[in-house]
Amino acid sequence: QVQLVESGGGLVQPGGSLTLSCTVSGINFRQVGMDWYRQTPEKQRELVAHIASGGTITNYEDSVKGRFAVSKDNAKSTVYLQMNSLKPEDTAVYYCKVSNLNYWGQGTQVTVSS
């Protein structure tokens, strides 16, 4: 049984930082890439970051390039999303996902507001 458990969401001021974590079980973590998505009531769910299985190749949505960083810790079977210089438009529910497979985390709310 594949399970993804997210943590790290919360309220942060504009310009602040937050790091999300997603711990994965039931699958060989070092053999899969991971994705981070976000969703608001006004927008479709969008892919914001991807990291390949090897942990070196990454891709980012244009609006977060230079501000967000995705990484993998294979020893902990955990993928992270480090978010810096946060903006109100980053407010959303963030979901981690196994690349190419329909396994999702439960979602964690990130609110950027003063």
PDB file of C-alpha atoms in Angstrom:
ATOM      1  CA  GLN A   1       0.000   0.000   0.000  1.00  0.00           C
ATOM      2  CA  VAL A   2       1.479   3.294  -1.146  1.00  0.00           C
ATOM      3  CA  GLN A   3       1.099   6.146   1.293  1.00  0.00           C
ATOM      4  CA  LEU A   4       2.203   9.786   1.112  1.00  0.00           C
ATOM      5  CA  VAL A   5       2.035  11.892   4.266  1.00  0.00           C
ATOM      6  CA  GLU A   6       2.546  15.646   3.987  1.00  0.00           C
ATOM      7  CA  SER A   7       3.495  18.166   6.639  1.00  0.00           C
ATOM      8  CA  GLY A   8       4.821  21.696   6.963  1.00  0.00           C
ATOM      9  CA  GLY A   9       1.980  23.898   5.775  1.00  0.00           C
ATOM     10  CA  GLY A  10       0.816  26.947   7.647  1.00  0.00           C
ATOM     11  CA  LEU A  11       0.478  30.713   7.690  1.00  0.00           C
ATOM     12  CA  VAL A  12       3.440  32.837   6.626  1.00  0.00           C
ATOM     13  CA  GLN A  13       3.914  36.528   5.869  1.00  0.00           C
ATOM     14  CA  PRO A  14       4.732  37.760   2.355  1.00  0.00           C
ATOM     15  CA  GLY A  15       8.459  37.433   1.763  1.00  0.00           C
ATOM     16  CA  GLY A  16       8.732  34.616   4.266  1.00  0.00           C
ATOM     17  CA  SER A  17       9.765  31.004   3.853  1.00  0.00           C
ATOM     18  CA  LEU A  18       8.222  27.608   4.443  1.00  0.00           C
ATOM     19  CA  THR A  19       9.362  24.043   3.781  1.00  0.00           C
ATOM     20  CA  LEU A  20       6.912  21.259   2.982  1.00  0.00           C
ATOM     21  CA  SER A  21       7.718  17.589   3.553  1.00  0.00           C
ATOM     22  CA  CYS A  22       6.209  14.460   2.019  1.00  0.00           C
ATOM     23  CA  THR A  23       7.189  11.063   3.406  1.00  0.00           C
ATOM     24  CA  VAL A  24       6.509   8.094   1.130  1.00  0.00           C
ATOM     25  CA  SER A  25       6.020   4.420   2.007  1.00  0.00           C
ATOM     26  CA  GLY A  26       5.026   1.293   0.095  1.00  0.00           C
ATOM     27  CA  ILE A  27       7.151   2.029  -2.965  1.00  0.00           C
ATOM     28  CA  ASN A  28      10.838   2.103  -3.841  1.00  0.00           C
ATOM     29  CA  PHE A  29      11.385   5.803  -3.304  1.00  0.00           C
ATOM     30  CA  ARG A  30      14.790   6.004  -4.981  1.00  0.00           C
ATOM     31  CA  GLN A  31      13.278   4.633  -8.219  1.00  0.00           C
ATOM     32  CA  VAL A  32      10.504   7.216  -8.632  1.00  0.00           C
ATOM     33  CA  GLY A  33      10.354  10.886  -9.426  1.00  0.00           C
ATOM     34  CA  MET A  34       8.170  13.163  -7.338  1.00  0.00           C
ATOM     35  CA  ASP A  35       5.915  16.126  -8.112  1.00  0.00           C
ATOM     36  CA  TRP A  36       4.438  19.013  -6.159  1.00  0.00           C
ATOM     37  CA  TYR A  37       1.081  20.450  -7.253  1.00  0.00           C
ATOM     38  CA  ARG A  38      -1.045  23.258  -5.874  1.00  0.00           C
ATOM     39  CA  GLN A  39      -4.735  24.122  -6.178  1.00  0.00           C
ATOM     40  CA  THR A  40      -7.062  27.007  -5.305  1.00  0.00           C
ATOM     41  CA  PRO A  41     -10.830  27.353  -5.825  1.00  0.00           C
ATOM     42  CA  GLU A  42     -10.121  29.830  -8.646  1.00  0.00           C
ATOM     43  CA  LYS A  43      -7.467  27.840 -10.510  1.00  0.00           C
ATOM     44  CA  GLN A  44      -6.989  24.332 -11.847  1.00  0.00           C
ATOM     45  CA  ARG A  45      -4.497  22.157 -10.085  1.00  0.00           C
ATOM     46  CA  GLU A  46      -1.070  23.039 -11.450  1.00  0.00           C
ATOM     47  CA  LEU A  47       2.309  21.360 -11.363  1.00  0.00           C
ATOM     48  CA  VAL A  48       4.769  23.626  -9.572  1.00  0.00           C
ATOM     49  CA  ALA A  49       7.842  21.418  -9.206  1.00  0.00           C
ATOM     50  CA  HIS A  50       9.232  18.088 -10.354  1.00  0.00           C
ATOM     51  CA  ILE A  51      12.277  16.112  -9.312  1.00  0.00           C
ATOM     52  CA  ALA A  52      13.502  13.071 -11.229  1.00  0.00           C
ATOM     53  CA  SER A  53      14.189   9.763  -9.513  1.00  0.00           C
ATOM     54  CA  GLY A  54      17.920  10.423  -9.295  1.00  0.00           C
ATOM     55  CA  GLY A  55      17.340  13.659  -7.409  1.00  0.00           C
ATOM     56  CA  THR A  56      19.440  15.858  -9.694  1.00  0.00           C
ATOM     57  CA  ILE A  57      17.139  16.944 -12.526  1.00  0.00           C
ATOM     58  CA  THR A  58      14.428  19.392 -11.457  1.00  0.00           C
ATOM     59  CA  ASN A  59      11.763  21.450 -13.227  1.00  0.00           C
ATOM     60  CA  TYR A  60       9.683  24.368 -11.973  1.00  0.00           C
ATOM     61  CA  GLU A  61       6.631  26.313 -13.058  1.00  0.00           C
ATOM     62  CA  ASP A  62       7.721  29.741 -14.278  1.00  0.00           C
ATOM     63  CA  SER A  63       6.085  31.680 -11.446  1.00  0.00           C
ATOM     64  CA  VAL A  64       8.124  29.859  -8.779  1.00  0.00           C
ATOM     65  CA  LYS A  65      11.496  29.606 -10.543  1.00  0.00           C
ATOM     66  CA  GLY A  66      14.250  31.038  -8.393  1.00  0.00           C
ATOM     67  CA  ARG A  67      12.052  30.961  -5.283  1.00  0.00           C
ATOM     68  CA  PHE A  68      11.191  27.276  -4.756  1.00  0.00           C
ATOM     69  CA  ALA A  69      13.536  24.294  -4.536  1.00  0.00           C
ATOM     70  CA  VAL A  70      12.567  20.625  -4.585  1.00  0.00           C
ATOM     71  CA  SER A  71      14.851  17.931  -3.187  1.00  0.00           C
ATOM     72  CA  LYS A  72      14.836  14.229  -2.276  1.00  0.00           C
ATOM     73  CA  ASP A  73      16.287  12.510   0.772  1.00  0.00           C
ATOM     74  CA  ASN A  74      16.355   8.837  -0.192  1.00  0.00           C
ATOM     75  CA  ALA A  75      17.471   7.705   3.267  1.00  0.00           C
ATOM     76  CA  LYS A  76      14.282   9.195   4.721  1.00  0.00           C
ATOM     77  CA  SER A  77      12.035   8.460   1.699  1.00  0.00           C
ATOM     78  CA  THR A  78      11.057  12.112   1.832  1.00  0.00           C
ATOM     79  CA  VAL A  79      10.653  14.826  -0.775  1.00  0.00           C
ATOM     80  CA  TYR A  80      10.817  18.485   0.253  1.00  0.00           C
ATOM     81  CA  LEU A  81       9.616  21.735  -1.243  1.00  0.00           C
ATOM     82  CA  GLN A  82      11.540  24.705   0.096  1.00  0.00           C
ATOM     83  CA  MET A  83       9.572  27.880  -0.596  1.00  0.00           C
ATOM     84  CA  ASN A  84      11.242  31.276  -0.280  1.00  0.00           C
ATOM     85  CA  SER A  85      10.140  34.849  -0.989  1.00  0.00           C
ATOM     86  CA  LEU A  86       6.541  33.763  -0.688  1.00  0.00           C
ATOM     87  CA  LYS A  87       3.802  35.841  -2.295  1.00  0.00           C
ATOM     88  CA  PRO A  88       0.049  35.984  -1.592  1.00  0.00           C
ATOM     89  CA  GLU A  89      -0.557  34.317  -4.953  1.00  0.00           C
ATOM     90  CA  ASP A  90       1.319  31.259  -3.658  1.00  0.00           C
ATOM     91  CA  THR A  91      -1.596  30.629  -1.290  1.00  0.00           C
ATOM     92  CA  ALA A  92      -3.031  27.207  -2.113  1.00  0.00           C
ATOM     93  CA  VAL A  93      -3.374  23.629  -0.997  1.00  0.00           C
ATOM     94  CA  TYR A  94      -0.148  21.858  -1.913  1.00  0.00           C
ATOM     95  CA  TYR A  95      -0.072  18.170  -2.845  1.00  0.00           C
ATOM     96  CA  CYS A  96       2.838  15.821  -3.372  1.00  0.00           C
ATOM     97  CA  LYS A  97       2.518  13.045  -5.938  1.00  0.00           C
ATOM     98  CA  VAL A  98       4.532  10.146  -7.290  1.00  0.00           C
ATOM     99  CA  SER A  99       5.498  10.997 -10.872  1.00  0.00           C
ATOM    100  CA  ASN A 100       3.568   9.049 -13.533  1.00  0.00           C
ATOM    101  CA  LEU A 101       1.398   7.261 -10.938  1.00  0.00           C
ATOM    102  CA  ASN A 102      -1.887   8.165  -9.267  1.00  0.00           C
ATOM    103  CA  TYR A 103      -0.592   8.331  -5.700  1.00  0.00           C
ATOM    104  CA  TRP A 104      -1.192  11.624  -3.881  1.00  0.00           C
ATOM    105  CA  GLY A 105      -0.546  13.147  -0.506  1.00  0.00           C
ATOM    106  CA  GLN A 106      -3.456  14.427   1.553  1.00  0.00           C
ATOM    107  CA  GLY A 107      -2.683  18.073   0.840  1.00  0.00           C
ATOM    108  CA  THR A 108      -1.422  20.804   3.130  1.00  0.00           C
ATOM    109  CA  GLN A 109      -2.656  24.401   3.260  1.00  0.00           C
ATOM    110  CA  VAL A 110      -0.166  27.202   2.642  1.00  0.00           C
ATOM    111  CA  THR A 111      -1.482  30.700   3.330  1.00  0.00           C
ATOM    112  CA  VAL A 112       0.645  33.757   2.556  1.00  0.00           C
ATOM    113  CA  SER A 113      -0.875  36.818   4.180  1.00  0.00           C
ATOM    114  CA  SER A 114      -0.004  39.767   6.371  1.00  0.00           C
TER     115      SER A 114
END
